[in-house]
mmCIF file of C-alpha atoms in Angstrom:
data_model
loop_
_atom_site.group_PDB
_atom_site.id
_atom_site.type_symbol
_atom_site.label_atom_id
_atom_site.label_comp_id
_atom_site.label_asym_id
_atom_site.label_seq_id
_atom_site.Cartn_x
_atom_site.Cartn_y
_atom_site.Cartn_z
ATOM 1 C CA MET A 1 -15.997 -28.037 1.099
ATOM 2 C CA ARG A 2 -16.365 -27.284 4.339
ATOM 3 C CA PRO A 3 -15.868 -30.433 7.129
ATOM 4 C CA ALA A 4 -19.147 -30.409 9.374
ATOM 5 C CA GLU A 5 -17.212 -30.564 12.792
ATOM 6 C CA LEU A 6 -15.937 -26.690 11.007
ATOM 7 C CA ASP A 7 -18.007 -24.030 13.677
ATOM 8 C CA ARG A 8 -19.294 -21.390 11.377
ATOM 9 C CA VAL A 9 -18.977 -18.578 14.287
ATOM 10 C CA THR A 10 -18.312 -14.604 14.091
ATOM 11 C CA VAL A 11 -15.767 -12.984 15.378
ATOM 12 C CA ALA A 12 -17.682 -11.014 18.321
ATOM 13 C CA GLU A 13 -18.919 -15.190 19.136
ATOM 14 C CA ALA A 14 -14.469 -16.165 19.175
ATOM 15 C CA ALA A 15 -13.010 -13.242 20.401
ATOM 16 C CA ASP A 16 -15.947 -14.349 23.646
ATOM 17 C CA ARG A 17 -14.991 -17.386 23.409
ATOM 18 C CA TYR A 18 -11.265 -16.976 23.319
ATOM 19 C CA VAL A 19 -11.398 -13.963 26.242
ATOM 20 C CA GLU A 20 -12.977 -16.129 28.446
ATOM 21 C CA LEU A 21 -11.081 -18.968 28.069
ATOM 22 C CA VAL A 22 -7.015 -16.547 28.510
ATOM 23 C CA ARG A 23 -8.798 -15.578 31.803
ATOM 24 C CA ALA A 24 -9.623 -18.617 33.131
ATOM 25 C CA ARG A 25 -6.024 -19.027 33.009
ATOM 26 C CA THR A 26 -5.452 -17.065 35.050
ATOM 27 C CA VAL A 27 -7.010 -18.849 37.944
ATOM 28 C CA THR A 28 -4.985 -21.739 37.656
ATOM 29 C CA GLY A 29 -1.650 -18.883 37.543
ATOM 30 C CA ALA A 30 -1.328 -19.361 33.972
ATOM 31 C CA LEU A 31 -0.965 -15.770 32.898
ATOM 32 C CA SER A 32 -0.990 -12.933 34.485
ATOM 33 C CA PRO A 33 -4.282 -10.661 35.105
ATOM 34 C CA ALA A 34 -2.147 -7.445 33.882
ATOM 35 C CA SER A 35 -2.025 -9.907 31.009
ATOM 36 C CA ALA A 36 -4.858 -11.380 30.314
ATOM 37 C CA GLU A 37 -6.529 -8.130 30.030
ATOM 38 C CA VAL A 38 -4.125 -6.595 27.799
ATOM 39 C CA TYR A 39 -5.093 -9.943 25.116
ATOM 40 C CA ALA A 40 -8.630 -9.475 26.097
ATOM 41 C CA ARG A 41 -7.666 -5.478 25.311
ATOM 42 C CA ASP A 42 -6.636 -6.459 21.468
ATOM 43 C CA VAL A 43 -9.357 -9.331 20.720
ATOM 44 C CA ALA A 44 -12.037 -6.333 21.753
ATOM 45 C CA THR A 45 -9.587 -4.153 19.752
ATOM 46 C CA LEU A 46 -9.681 -7.178 16.210
ATOM 47 C CA VAL A 47 -13.176 -7.445 16.547
ATOM 48 C CA GLU A 48 -14.155 -3.287 16.089
ATOM 49 C CA LEU A 49 -11.590 -4.202 13.183
ATOM 50 C CA ALA A 50 -12.404 -6.692 11.463
ATOM 51 C CA GLY A 51 -16.603 -6.965 12.157
ATOM 52 C CA ALA A 52 -18.487 -8.720 14.860
ATOM 53 C CA ASP A 53 -20.625 -10.272 12.539
ATOM 54 C CA VAL A 54 -18.005 -11.619 10.099
ATOM 55 C CA VAL A 55 -17.688 -14.278 10.136
ATOM 56 C CA LEU A 56 -14.906 -15.418 11.438
ATOM 57 C CA ASP A 57 -13.246 -18.280 9.028
ATOM 58 C CA ASP A 58 -14.306 -16.250 6.180
ATOM 59 C CA LEU A 59 -11.181 -13.720 6.830
ATOM 60 C CA THR A 60 -8.635 -13.905 4.411
ATOM 61 C CA GLY A 61 -5.284 -13.465 4.430
ATOM 62 C CA ALA A 62 -5.425 -9.400 2.655
ATOM 63 C CA ASP A 63 -7.890 -9.275 5.313
ATOM 64 C CA VAL A 64 -5.567 -9.222 7.902
ATOM 65 C CA ASP A 65 -2.786 -7.383 6.129
ATOM 66 C CA ALA A 66 -5.809 -4.085 6.183
ATOM 67 C CA ILE A 67 -6.615 -5.441 10.265
ATOM 68 C CA LEU A 68 -2.815 -4.607 11.073
ATOM 69 C CA LEU A 69 -2.408 -2.254 8.713
ATOM 70 C CA ALA A 70 -5.487 -0.009 9.948
ATOM 71 C CA PHE A 71 -4.558 -0.984 14.228
ATOM 72 C CA ALA A 72 -0.700 0.535 13.658
ATOM 73 C CA ARG A 73 -2.209 4.479 11.581
ATOM 74 C CA ARG A 74 -4.729 4.178 14.802
ATOM 75 C CA PRO A 75 -3.683 7.017 17.029
ATOM 76 C CA ASP A 76 -1.315 5.672 20.208
ATOM 77 C CA GLY A 77 -3.499 7.566 23.306
ATOM 78 C CA ARG A 78 -0.556 7.216 25.309
ATOM 79 C CA THR A 79 1.216 9.172 23.175
ATOM 80 C CA ALA A 80 -1.342 11.673 21.624
ATOM 81 C CA ARG A 81 -1.562 12.104 26.520
ATOM 82 C CA ALA A 82 1.948 12.426 26.888
ATOM 83 C CA ARG A 83 2.647 15.168 24.361
ATOM 84 C CA ASP A 84 -0.202 16.895 25.166
ATOM 85 C CA GLY A 85 1.524 16.939 29.186
ATOM 86 C CA ARG A 86 4.290 18.328 27.552
ATOM 87 C CA ALA A 87 2.684 20.869 25.671
ATOM 88 C CA GLY A 88 1.089 22.392 28.589
ATOM 89 C CA ALA A 89 4.855 22.717 30.276
ATOM 90 C CA GLY A 90 5.427 24.784 27.529
ATOM 91 C CA GLY A 91 6.770 21.554 25.682
ATOM 92 C CA GLY A 92 6.850 21.690 21.955
ATOM 93 C CA ALA A 93 6.482 17.949 21.487
ATOM 94 C CA GLN A 94 5.706 16.171 17.508
ATOM 95 C CA ALA A 95 2.917 14.736 17.431
ATOM 96 C CA GLY A 96 3.297 10.321 17.620
ATOM 97 C CA ALA A 97 2.030 8.557 13.679
ATOM 98 C CA GLY A 98 -0.334 6.233 15.297
ATOM 99 C CA GLN A 99 0.706 3.152 17.361
ATOM 100 C CA SER A 100 4.807 2.032 18.792
ATOM 101 C CA PRO A 101 6.242 -0.941 17.553
ATOM 102 C CA SER A 102 6.187 -2.756 20.414
ATOM 103 C CA SER A 103 2.393 -2.122 20.283
ATOM 104 C CA GLN A 104 2.076 -2.900 16.153
ATOM 105 C CA ALA A 105 4.508 -6.142 18.382
ATOM 106 C CA ARG A 106 2.247 -7.375 21.081
ATOM 107 C CA PHE A 107 -1.195 -6.749 18.643
ATOM 108 C CA ARG A 108 0.247 -9.418 16.249
ATOM 109 C CA ARG A 109 0.924 -11.394 19.148
ATOM 110 C CA SER A 110 -2.346 -11.792 20.865
ATOM 111 C CA ILE A 111 -4.383 -11.673 16.966
ATOM 112 C CA SER A 112 -1.809 -14.318 16.303
ATOM 113 C CA ALA A 113 -2.572 -16.597 19.905
ATOM 114 C CA LEU A 114 -6.557 -16.047 19.141
ATOM 115 C CA PHE A 115 -6.164 -17.491 15.567
ATOM 116 C CA LYS A 116 -4.054 -20.788 16.938
ATOM 117 C CA HIS A 117 -6.219 -21.289 19.268
ATOM 118 C CA ALA A 118 -9.329 -20.873 16.430
ATOM 119 C CA THR A 119 -8.160 -23.630 14.200
ATOM 120 C CA LEU A 120 -7.296 -25.807 16.728
ATOM 121 C CA ALA A 121 -10.649 -25.268 18.561
ATOM 122 C CA GLY A 122 -12.354 -25.703 14.441
ATOM 123 C CA TRP A 123 -13.748 -22.221 14.203
ATOM 124 C CA VAL A 124 -11.570 -21.775 11.123
ATOM 125 C CA GLN A 125 -10.156 -24.053 8.460
ATOM 126 C CA ILE A 126 -6.150 -22.668 7.789
ATOM 127 C CA ASN A 127 -4.885 -19.832 10.139
ATOM 128 C CA PRO A 128 -5.456 -16.331 8.008
ATOM 129 C CA MET A 129 -1.911 -15.181 9.518
ATOM 130 C CA THR A 130 -0.294 -17.373 7.064
ATOM 131 C CA ARG A 131 -1.410 -15.674 4.691
ATOM 132 C CA SER A 132 -0.801 -12.564 6.026
ATOM 133 C CA THR A 133 1.540 -10.481 4.140
ATOM 134 C CA VAL A 134 2.563 -8.389 6.987
ATOM 135 C CA THR A 135 5.699 -8.364 7.577
ATOM 136 C CA ALA A 136 7.317 -7.567 12.140
ATOM 137 C CA ARG A 137 10.497 -5.461 11.843
ATOM 138 C CA GLN A 138 12.449 -4.984 15.515
ATOM 139 C CA ARG A 139 11.789 -1.692 14.599
ATOM 140 C CA GLY A 140 9.876 -0.015 11.404
ATOM 141 C CA GLY A 141 6.158 -1.530 13.357
ATOM 142 C CA LEU A 142 3.958 -3.842 10.991
ATOM 143 C CA ARG A 143 4.706 -3.648 6.715
ATOM 144 C CA ALA A 144 3.261 -4.579 3.775
ATOM 145 C CA GLU A 145 6.070 -6.296 2.858
ATOM 146 C CA ARG A 146 7.476 -5.441 -0.353
ATOM 147 C CA ARG A 147 6.909 -7.601 -3.400
ATOM 148 C CA ALA A 148 5.060 -7.136 -6.234
ATOM 149 C CA LEU A 149 0.974 -6.893 -7.633
ATOM 150 C CA THR A 150 0.911 -9.922 -9.089
ATOM 151 C CA ARG A 151 -1.041 -8.372 -12.969
ATOM 152 C CA GLU A 152 -3.646 -9.513 -11.759
ATOM 153 C CA GLN A 153 -4.417 -7.395 -8.897
ATOM 154 C CA ALA A 154 -1.960 -4.489 -10.739
ATOM 155 C CA GLN A 155 -4.554 -4.534 -13.524
ATOM 156 C CA GLY A 156 -6.721 -3.255 -10.763
ATOM 157 C CA LEU A 157 -5.568 -1.036 -9.047
ATOM 158 C CA ILE A 158 -4.397 0.756 -12.234
ATOM 159 C CA GLY A 159 -8.221 0.627 -13.926
ATOM 160 C CA ALA A 160 -9.800 1.887 -10.103
ATOM 161 C CA ALA A 161 -6.490 4.903 -10.550
ATOM 162 C CA ARG A 162 -8.200 5.141 -14.176
ATOM 163 C CA GLU A 163 -12.243 6.265 -13.658
ATOM 164 C CA LEU A 164 -10.684 7.508 -10.806
ATOM 165 C CA ARG A 165 -10.331 10.493 -13.838
ATOM 166 C CA GLU A 166 -14.640 10.002 -13.605
ATOM 167 C CA ALA A 167 -15.167 9.975 -10.176
ATOM 168 C CA PRO A 168 -18.259 11.587 -8.875
ATOM 169 C CA PRO A 169 -17.294 13.832 -6.129
ATOM 170 C CA GLU A 170 -17.533 12.889 -2.929
ATOM 171 C CA HIS A 171 -20.731 14.734 -0.744
ATOM 172 C CA GLY A 172 -20.282 17.336 0.876
ATOM 173 C CA LYS A 173 -16.101 19.100 -0.682
ATOM 174 C CA ARG A 174 -16.129 21.535 -3.288
ATOM 175 C CA ARG A 175 -14.019 21.875 -6.490
ATOM 176 C CA ASP A 176 -11.255 22.704 -5.442
ATOM 177 C CA GLN A 177 -11.014 20.482 -2.031
ATOM 178 C CA ARG A 178 -10.984 17.938 -5.179
ATOM 179 C CA THR A 179 -7.580 15.732 -5.276
ATOM 180 C CA GLU A 180 -9.443 12.698 -7.726
ATOM 181 C CA LEU A 181 -6.884 13.627 -10.379
ATOM 182 C CA ARG A 182 -3.766 13.794 -7.800
ATOM 183 C CA ASP A 183 -4.198 10.258 -6.054
ATOM 184 C CA ALA A 184 -4.685 9.034 -10.060
ATOM 185 C CA VAL A 185 -1.597 10.612 -10.967
ATOM 186 C CA ILE A 186 -0.020 9.618 -8.118
ATOM 187 C CA VAL A 187 -0.211 5.685 -7.979
ATOM 188 C CA LEU A 188 -0.113 5.292 -12.160
ATOM 189 C CA LEU A 189 3.360 7.006 -11.585
ATOM 190 C CA LEU A 190 4.348 4.101 -8.825
ATOM 191 C CA ALA A 191 2.736 2.094 -10.533
ATOM 192 C CA THR A 192 4.168 2.181 -14.346
ATOM 193 C CA VAL A 193 7.720 3.904 -14.284
ATOM 194 C CA GLY A 194 8.103 2.571 -10.463
ATOM 195 C CA PRO A 195 9.288 6.043 -8.731
ATOM 196 C CA ARG A 196 11.278 6.403 -5.291
ATOM 197 C CA VAL A 197 8.741 7.972 -2.980
ATOM 198 C CA SER A 198 11.323 10.605 -2.246
ATOM 199 C CA GLU A 199 12.126 11.063 -6.039
ATOM 200 C CA LEU A 200 7.449 11.584 -6.545
ATOM 201 C CA VAL A 201 6.912 13.493 -3.708
ATOM 202 C CA ARG A 202 10.217 16.228 -5.026
ATOM 203 C CA ALA A 203 8.733 16.244 -8.104
ATOM 204 C CA ASN A 204 8.580 19.073 -9.896
ATOM 205 C CA VAL A 205 6.001 20.702 -12.500
ATOM 206 C CA GLU A 206 9.250 21.690 -14.480
ATOM 207 C CA ASP A 207 10.364 17.981 -14.557
ATOM 208 C CA PHE A 208 7.987 17.416 -17.104
ATOM 209 C CA PHE A 209 8.036 18.227 -20.855
ATOM 210 C CA THR A 210 7.118 16.794 -24.012
ATOM 211 C CA ASN A 211 9.753 15.667 -27.046
ATOM 212 C CA ASP A 212 8.244 14.956 -30.056
ATOM 213 C CA GLY A 213 4.993 14.278 -29.189
ATOM 214 C CA VAL A 214 5.475 12.774 -26.056
ATOM 215 C CA ARG A 215 5.456 13.045 -22.335
ATOM 216 C CA TYR A 216 8.872 12.554 -20.189
ATOM 217 C CA TRP A 217 9.379 12.813 -16.396
ATOM 218 C CA ARG A 218 12.971 13.648 -15.685
ATOM 219 C CA ILE A 219 13.649 11.963 -12.416
ATOM 220 C CA PHE A 220 16.491 13.249 -10.117
ATOM 221 C CA GLY A 221 17.803 10.538 -8.414
ATOM 222 C CA LYS A 222 20.275 8.944 -5.340
ATOM 223 C CA GLY A 223 23.883 9.952 -6.349
ATOM 224 C CA GLY A 224 22.407 13.415 -8.184
ATOM 225 C CA ARG A 225 22.016 11.306 -10.752
ATOM 226 C CA THR A 226 19.016 12.317 -13.541
ATOM 227 C CA ARG A 227 17.372 10.102 -15.531
ATOM 228 C CA ASP A 228 14.355 11.471 -18.128
ATOM 229 C CA VAL A 229 12.184 8.008 -18.481
ATOM 230 C CA PRO A 230 8.997 8.576 -21.346
ATOM 231 C CA LEU A 231 5.575 8.264 -19.717
ATOM 232 C CA PRO A 232 1.881 5.953 -20.942
ATOM 233 C CA GLY A 233 0.006 7.995 -23.206
ATOM 234 C CA ASP A 234 -2.787 7.186 -20.667
ATOM 235 C CA VAL A 235 -0.485 7.978 -17.963
ATOM 236 C CA ALA A 236 0.326 11.576 -19.491
ATOM 237 C CA ARG A 237 -3.005 11.820 -19.898
ATOM 238 C CA VAL A 238 -4.594 11.053 -16.845
ATOM 239 C CA LEU A 239 -1.299 13.932 -15.556
ATOM 240 C CA GLN A 240 -2.050 16.995 -17.666
ATOM 241 C CA ALA A 241 -6.245 16.659 -16.629
ATOM 242 C CA TYR A 242 -4.539 17.383 -12.777
ATOM 243 C CA LEU A 243 -2.162 19.872 -14.077
ATOM 244 C CA GLU A 244 -5.462 21.971 -15.829
ATOM 245 C CA GLN A 245 -8.455 20.790 -13.339
ATOM 246 C CA GLU A 246 -6.671 20.474 -10.080
ATOM 247 C CA ARG A 247 -3.431 21.599 -9.439
ATOM 248 C CA GLU A 248 -3.578 25.154 -11.127
ATOM 249 C CA PRO A 249 -6.335 26.322 -8.908
ATOM 250 C CA ARG A 250 -6.005 24.511 -6.974
ATOM 251 C CA ARG A 251 -1.629 27.050 -6.134
ATOM 252 C CA GLU A 252 -3.811 29.929 -7.096
ATOM 253 C CA SER A 253 -6.370 30.169 -4.740
ATOM 254 C CA ASP A 254 -4.243 29.149 -1.436
ATOM 255 C CA PRO A 255 -2.368 30.450 0.250
ATOM 256 C CA ARG A 256 1.066 29.681 0.498
ATOM 257 C CA ASP A 257 1.773 31.013 4.373
ATOM 258 C CA GLY A 258 5.195 31.537 3.252
ATOM 259 C CA ARG A 259 6.450 28.279 2.095
ATOM 260 C CA ASP A 260 7.775 27.604 -1.561
ATOM 261 C CA ASP A 261 5.290 24.698 -2.994
ATOM 262 C CA GLY A 262 4.354 26.945 -6.096
ATOM 263 C CA LYS A 263 6.467 23.577 -8.701
ATOM 264 C CA ALA A 264 5.430 21.461 -6.612
ATOM 265 C CA LEU A 265 3.847 18.513 -8.604
ATOM 266 C CA LEU A 266 2.316 16.603 -6.053
ATOM 267 C CA LEU A 267 -0.214 19.748 -4.030
ATOM 268 C CA SER A 268 -2.359 19.121 -0.507
ATOM 269 C CA TRP A 269 -6.104 20.588 -0.984
ATOM 270 C CA ARG A 270 -4.825 22.929 0.407
ATOM 271 C CA GLY A 271 -1.493 24.112 -1.519
ATOM 272 C CA ARG A 272 1.170 22.037 0.597
ATOM 273 C CA ARG A 273 3.263 19.958 -1.593
ATOM 274 C CA LEU A 274 2.751 16.291 -0.565
ATOM 275 C CA ALA A 275 5.015 14.648 2.178
ATOM 276 C CA ARG A 276 6.025 10.490 2.208
ATOM 277 C CA GLY A 277 4.293 9.332 4.543
ATOM 278 C CA ASP A 278 0.729 10.803 2.584
ATOM 279 C CA VAL A 279 1.009 9.114 -0.541
ATOM 280 C CA GLN A 280 0.878 5.440 0.802
ATOM 281 C CA ALA A 281 -2.321 6.700 2.965
ATOM 282 C CA VAL A 282 -3.597 8.039 -1.218
ATOM 283 C CA ILE A 283 -2.476 4.388 -2.725
ATOM 284 C CA ASP A 284 -4.791 2.459 0.610
ATOM 285 C CA ARG A 285 -7.213 5.016 -1.106
ATOM 286 C CA VAL A 286 -7.098 4.205 -4.468
ATOM 287 C CA GLN A 287 -7.129 0.076 -3.327
ATOM 288 C CA ARG A 288 -10.502 0.399 -1.574
ATOM 289 C CA ARG A 289 -12.002 0.722 -5.083
ATOM 290 C CA VAL A 290 -10.668 -1.994 -6.402
ATOM 291 C CA ASP A 291 -13.137 -4.953 -6.334
ATOM 292 C CA PRO A 292 -11.460 -7.191 -3.161
ATOM 293 C CA ASP A 293 -11.359 -10.625 -5.294
ATOM 294 C CA ARG A 294 -7.900 -8.283 -6.957
ATOM 295 C CA ARG A 295 -6.675 -5.704 -3.936
ATOM 296 C CA ARG A 296 -4.031 -6.304 -1.528
ATOM 297 C CA SER A 297 -2.315 -3.934 0.041
ATOM 298 C CA VAL A 298 0.579 -3.006 -1.094
ATOM 299 C CA THR A 299 3.107 0.128 -0.007
ATOM 300 C CA PRO A 300 4.594 2.217 -2.650
ATOM 301 C CA HIS A 301 7.999 0.347 -2.752
ATOM 302 C CA GLY A 302 6.150 -2.454 -3.573
ATOM 303 C CA LEU A 303 4.506 -0.431 -6.653
ATOM 304 C CA ARG A 304 8.337 -0.264 -7.795
ATOM 305 C CA HIS A 305 9.164 -4.155 -7.372
ATOM 306 C CA THR A 306 5.184 -4.813 -9.020
ATOM 307 C CA THR A 307 7.167 -2.289 -12.150
ATOM 308 C CA ALA A 308 9.935 -3.480 -11.478
ATOM 309 C CA THR A 309 8.885 -7.615 -12.438
ATOM 310 C CA HIS A 310 6.416 -6.934 -14.980
ATOM 311 C CA LEU A 311 8.459 -5.090 -17.562
ATOM 312 C CA LEU A 312 11.325 -8.285 -16.758
ATOM 313 C CA ALA A 313 8.600 -9.835 -17.009
ATOM 314 C CA ASP A 314 7.373 -9.339 -20.044
ATOM 315 C CA ALA A 315 10.991 -9.446 -21.770
ATOM 316 C CA VAL A 316 11.901 -6.311 -21.299
ATOM 317 C CA ASP A 317 15.727 -5.116 -22.357
ATOM 318 C CA MET A 318 17.205 -5.345 -18.337
ATOM 319 C CA ASP A 319 19.323 -2.667 -19.065
ATOM 320 C CA ALA A 320 15.662 -0.733 -19.890
ATOM 321 C CA VAL A 321 13.961 -1.502 -16.640
ATOM 322 C CA ARG A 322 17.182 -0.018 -14.647
ATOM 323 C CA ARG A 323 17.217 3.055 -16.894
ATOM 324 C CA VAL A 324 13.779 3.013 -15.608
ATOM 325 C CA LEU A 325 14.135 2.479 -12.080
ATOM 326 C CA GLY A 326 16.887 4.377 -11.981
ATOM 327 C CA HIS A 327 19.495 1.836 -10.806
ATOM 328 C CA SER A 328 23.510 2.579 -11.423
ATOM 329 C CA ASP A 329 24.420 -1.827 -13.347
ATOM 330 C CA LEU A 330 22.270 -4.335 -13.529
ATOM 331 C CA SER A 331 22.739 -6.779 -10.372
ATOM 332 C CA THR A 332 20.498 -4.790 -8.860
ATOM 333 C CA LEU A 333 17.807 -5.647 -10.270
ATOM 334 C CA GLY A 334 17.616 -9.116 -8.801
ATOM 335 C CA ARG A 335 16.533 -6.620 -5.409
ATOM 336 C CA TYR A 336 13.731 -5.811 -7.101
ATOM 337 C CA ARG A 337 12.459 -8.960 -8.924
ATOM 338 C CA ASP A 338 9.827 -11.453 -7.208
ATOM 339 C CA GLU A 339 8.861 -14.243 -8.480
ATOM 340 C CA LEU A 340 4.725 -14.710 -10.274
ATOM 341 C CA PRO A 341 2.614 -17.600 -10.763
ATOM 342 C CA GLY A 342 2.483 -19.322 -12.948
ATOM 343 C CA GLU A 343 6.167 -17.806 -14.507
ATOM 344 C CA LEU A 344 7.756 -20.172 -14.738
ATOM 345 C CA GLU A 345 5.363 -22.491 -16.324
ATOM 346 C CA VAL A 346 4.493 -19.966 -18.906
ATOM 347 C CA ALA A 347 8.121 -20.067 -20.081
ATOM 348 C CA MET A 348 8.549 -23.121 -20.105
ATOM 349 C CA ARG A 349 5.834 -23.375 -22.823
ATOM 350 C CA SER A 350 6.711 -20.948 -24.874
ATOM 351 C CA HIS A 351 10.852 -22.690 -24.540
ATOM 352 C CA PRO A 352 12.916 -21.328 -27.686
ATOM 353 C CA LEU A 353 14.133 -24.626 -28.525
ATOM 354 C CA LEU A 354 10.840 -26.221 -29.288
ATOM 355 C CA ARG A 355 9.923 -23.347 -32.172
ATOM 356 C CA ASP A 356 9.005 -23.933 -35.532
ATOM 357 C CA ARG A 357 9.924 -27.302 -34.750
ATOM 358 C CA PRO A 358 10.078 -29.247 -39.377
ATOM 359 C CA ALA A 359 7.432 -30.450 -39.865
ATOM 360 C CA PRO A 360 7.212 -34.674 -38.931
#
């Protein structure tokens, strides 16, 4: 039950009150005008990303994750202007991808300060920043924490990927521009087989073969090691549908411009091999189809953690899990085994020493 003194202000109202307070501090010299304007700009961005009419107290840690990652992926206007200037002078600088790590860290500090004030002012019961799983990296910007999804979250994501097989085409897209089956294959392979993202984007169609009725993926991993991993039946069926309905028509109809992407498993709608950076966008797109109560931001490596965690939690042989993930020894599995809510309680309820007790 909410306390009587809780002030259910919207994000826009809270932002206006906070910015007014910040600017007032410049009068006393506690804050420079330039710093106050930086805070105001970041808070305005928060309003844009969170939604002006959303009640501030309704924001959860998952919402903060989405806001931080959405900001991180926004184009950096300063980088674009600098690039355009170099291009005009004959330079060929490559486009920057999203905000710089320093800008991401600054934005995080700005909204952290707002939520800290909101907690003291009675605008929120719990500071949602304390529930965020996005961590700050000194040289890598903001990233979703590489930890496993819970069973409910993983099943929600897998369910959304399965439904893509029957999804209607997006408005305005031609048949050869559809990517629903490809997106489903990406999420299902990451969540059930747990490959490294580099192994996934390097995969070729010829790496998948059938033996005795079972579909296998020959994965080329680190150190020149290969492993043959059997695919779950559902995953194999979606893969086959993608190969027949999306990939082959696209490969035949789109020009290569001299590039040899014809063998690649995962192609863009233009017929190019997908890059590592494209995979996160696919996961985020599928996540938007998941019920909000079962949704949590996750990276490709987080899905690798998810595979390891749930296979081990289900008492799958450790050496079999090691071979699925492509590790050289069992000790490495410790880094991929995350705790799950309630798993200790389940383990103690089914304690092996208390099974088949003799009748009293």
